[in-house]
C-alpha positions as a printed Julia matrix, in Angstrom:
231×3 Matrix{Float64}:
  -92.75  -201.8   -132.54
  -91.99  -198.41  -130.99
  -94.88  -196.84  -132.88
  -97.26  -199.55  -131.67
  -96.15  -199.06  -128.07
  -96.59  -195.29  -128.32
 -100.09  -195.75  -129.73
 -101.05  -198.07  -126.86
  -99.71  -195.56  -124.32
 -101.55  -192.73  -126.07
 -104.78  -194.73  -126.08
 -104.54  -195.51  -122.36
 -103.71  -191.91  -121.46
 -106.49  -190.49  -123.64
 -109.12  -192.93  -122.36
 -108.13  -192.18  -118.77
 -108.5   -188.46  -119.44
 -111.86  -188.97  -121.13
 -113.14  -190.97  -118.15
 -112.06  -188.2   -115.77
 -113.71  -185.55  -117.93
 -116.91  -187.58  -118.08
 -116.94  -188.0   -114.31
 -116.96  -184.25  -113.74
 -120.47  -183.8   -115.15
 -122.32  -185.6   -112.33
 -119.8   -184.57  -109.66
 -121.36  -182.41  -106.95
 -118.59  -180.12  -105.81
 -117.89  -177.68  -108.61
 -117.85  -174.89  -106.06
 -118.09  -175.16  -102.29
 -118.41  -172.86   -99.29
 -118.58  -173.66   -95.59
 -119.93  -171.83   -92.56
 -117.88  -172.8    -89.54
 -119.04  -172.67   -85.95
 -116.92  -172.62   -82.86
 -116.56  -176.41   -82.78
 -117.96  -177.97   -85.95
 -118.95  -176.96   -89.47
 -122.55  -175.85   -89.29
 -123.34  -175.81   -93.01
 -121.72  -176.55   -96.36
 -122.94  -174.9    -99.53
 -122.03  -176.48  -102.83
 -123.19  -176.37  -106.42
 -122.5   -177.92  -109.81
 -123.79  -177.42  -113.34
 -127.24  -178.75  -112.53
 -128.21  -177.79  -108.98
 -127.25  -175.96  -105.81
 -127.36  -177.59  -102.37
 -126.71  -177.04   -98.71
 -125.66  -179.72   -96.21
 -126.08  -179.16   -92.48
 -123.99  -180.55   -89.64
 -126.12  -183.7    -89.42
 -125.36  -184.64   -93.02
 -128.81  -183.86   -94.41
 -128.69  -182.16   -97.8
 -131.31  -179.93   -99.32
 -130.92  -179.37  -103.04
 -132.61  -177.16  -105.56
 -132.38  -177.78  -109.28
 -131.92  -174.86  -111.58
 -135.47  -173.91  -112.6
 -134.96  -173.13  -116.29
 -132.12  -173.61  -118.74
 -132.92  -170.34  -120.5
 -132.87  -168.43  -117.22
 -129.39  -169.66  -116.26
 -126.34  -167.5   -116.17
 -124.4   -167.44  -119.4
 -121.25  -169.01  -117.96
 -123.19  -172.05  -116.7
 -124.75  -172.61  -120.1
 -121.35  -172.26  -121.74
 -119.76  -174.71  -119.29
 -122.53  -177.23  -119.9
 -122.06  -177.03  -123.64
 -118.28  -177.28  -123.45
 -118.3   -180.26  -121.09
 -120.9   -182.14  -123.13
 -118.87  -181.43  -126.28
 -115.73  -182.7   -124.52
 -117.42  -185.97  -123.56
 -118.85  -186.44  -127.07
 -115.53  -185.72  -128.77
 -113.74  -188.1   -126.42
 -116.18  -190.87  -127.33
 -115.62  -190.44  -131.08
 -111.88  -190.1   -130.5
 -111.79  -193.48  -128.76
 -113.63  -195.07  -131.7
 -111.19  -193.56  -134.21
 -108.27  -194.67  -132.05
 -109.44  -198.28  -132.08
 -109.6   -198.23  -135.88
 -106.28  -196.42  -136.25
 -104.06  -198.41  -133.92
 -101.65  -200.89  -135.48
 -102.49  -203.59  -132.96
 -106.07  -203.84  -134.27
 -107.08  -205.65  -137.45
 -109.57  -203.06  -138.67
 -109.03  -199.8   -140.49
 -107.35  -200.87  -143.73
 -103.7   -200.47  -144.66
 -100.98  -199.08  -142.41
 -101.09  -195.73  -144.21
 -104.84  -195.43  -143.74
 -104.6   -196.5   -140.1
 -101.93  -193.85  -139.47
 -104.25  -191.14  -140.81
 -107.12  -192.41  -138.65
 -104.84  -192.43  -135.59
 -103.83  -188.83  -136.33
 -107.51  -187.9   -136.64
 -108.16  -189.55  -133.26
 -105.36  -187.46  -131.77
 -106.86  -184.24  -133.12
 -110.29  -185.18  -131.72
 -108.79  -185.95  -128.3
 -106.96  -182.62  -128.3
 -110.22  -180.81  -129.08
 -111.91  -182.74  -126.28
 -109.22  -181.7   -123.84
 -109.41  -178.07  -124.93
 -113.2   -178.02  -124.48
 -112.9   -179.46  -120.98
 -110.05  -177.12  -120.08
 -112.0   -174.11  -121.31
 -115.19  -175.11  -119.48
 -113.46  -175.69  -116.14
 -111.37  -172.54  -116.48
 -114.43  -170.43  -117.29
 -116.26  -171.74  -114.22
 -113.18  -171.22  -112.02
 -112.72  -167.69  -113.33
 -116.27  -166.82  -112.28
 -115.68  -168.19  -108.78
 -112.39  -166.36  -108.25
 -113.79  -163.11  -109.65
 -116.67  -163.16  -107.17
 -114.44  -164.26  -104.3
 -111.96  -161.39  -104.65
 -114.58  -158.78  -105.48
 -115.04  -156.6   -102.34
 -118.39  -155.35  -103.63
 -119.86  -158.82  -104.0
 -122.03  -159.35  -100.91
 -123.65  -162.72  -101.68
 -122.35  -166.16  -100.72
 -118.75  -166.58  -101.83
 -117.5   -169.95  -103.01
 -114.16  -171.65  -103.5
 -112.93  -174.06  -106.16
 -114.43  -177.54  -105.88
 -112.92  -180.95  -106.53
 -114.7   -181.34  -109.88
 -112.66  -178.53  -111.4
 -109.36  -180.18  -110.54
 -110.6   -183.52  -111.89
 -111.66  -181.78  -115.1
 -108.28  -180.08  -115.5
 -106.45  -183.36  -114.93
 -108.65  -185.18  -117.45
 -108.22  -182.4   -120.02
 -104.45  -182.53  -119.64
 -104.41  -186.29  -120.18
 -106.6   -185.99  -123.28
 -104.29  -183.37  -124.77
 -101.16  -185.39  -124.0
 -102.63  -188.56  -125.48
 -103.83  -186.69  -128.55
 -100.38  -185.22  -129.17
  -98.81  -188.68  -128.97
 -101.36  -189.97  -131.48
 -100.53  -187.11  -133.86
  -96.8   -187.83  -133.65
  -97.4   -191.53  -134.35
  -98.12  -190.74  -138.02
  -94.59  -189.38  -138.43
  -93.2   -192.58  -136.9
  -95.18  -194.6   -139.43
  -93.79  -192.55  -142.32
  -90.22  -193.08  -141.12
  -90.63  -196.86  -140.89
  -88.66  -198.41  -143.77
  -90.4   -200.88  -146.02
  -88.71  -203.76  -147.83
  -89.09  -203.57  -151.6
  -89.1   -206.65  -153.81
  -88.38  -206.26  -157.55
  -89.87  -208.79  -159.96
  -87.64  -209.36  -162.96
  -89.92  -211.82  -164.67
  -89.26  -215.35  -165.8
  -86.37  -216.04  -168.12
  -87.49  -216.86  -171.63
  -86.67  -220.29  -172.99
  -85.7   -218.88  -176.36
  -83.41  -216.28  -174.77
  -81.57  -219.01  -172.94
  -80.93  -220.77  -176.2
  -79.55  -217.69  -177.96
  -75.9   -218.14  -178.74
  -73.26  -215.85  -180.05
  -71.54  -217.11  -183.19
  -68.51  -215.0   -184.14
  -68.68  -211.75  -185.98
  -69.22  -208.34  -184.5
  -72.71  -208.02  -183.02
  -73.87  -211.01  -185.01
  -76.33  -213.15  -183.08
  -77.86  -216.35  -184.25
  -80.73  -218.16  -182.67
  -80.6   -221.91  -182.85
  -83.5   -224.18  -182.31
  -83.3   -227.81  -181.51
  -83.78  -230.15  -184.47
  -86.97  -232.05  -184.55
  -86.55  -235.74  -185.26
  -89.32  -238.2   -184.87
  -89.1   -241.93  -185.12
  -91.77  -244.19  -186.35
  -93.34  -244.51  -182.88
  -93.85  -240.76  -182.44
  -97.45  -240.86  -183.47
  -98.39  -244.07  -181.76
């Protein structure tokens, strides 16, 4: 029962992390910068993995998609690949988790389901590591440019998408670790063994001991038939 409960908790935590990681891809604010006036914010610059935009004080946004994938900076290409890999791994991890959980009726025996659940945990951990690496790589680029005194272009700060990605990656890793530990719980679960001694033979029940040392004699019932036996 404890193993089943831990698997359900791990599944909920991992799925929640995967949803958060998936939501970071279309999120706008990976990095953000504002130009403040004396009274109000005059412009907000923000960018994600797919485009860069500017929003004025009236709320009107003007966006520009990145022109070519091959002409992108290396860190953006790497972040795209890592985040897409994280979403894909999380999807397959959720499928493996459904087959490996004890509360489902698919996946085979308990031993096979425990191995599938452990595999789901490993996949979720890899998904979390990919997301963590992608968000950290993007954040490292932002902080490096921000604290570089020789960098004269527009400086940005960390956006909300990075924090969502880190939170989702942490949940995926935690859920994956719980899934991996569930296989040890399954191995420690005692199983009741039933020994089959076989049916007692009729002849052995009729064996009697008749005096003498180690002298056994088997007696069989006498066969007597009356005249009506063959009628």
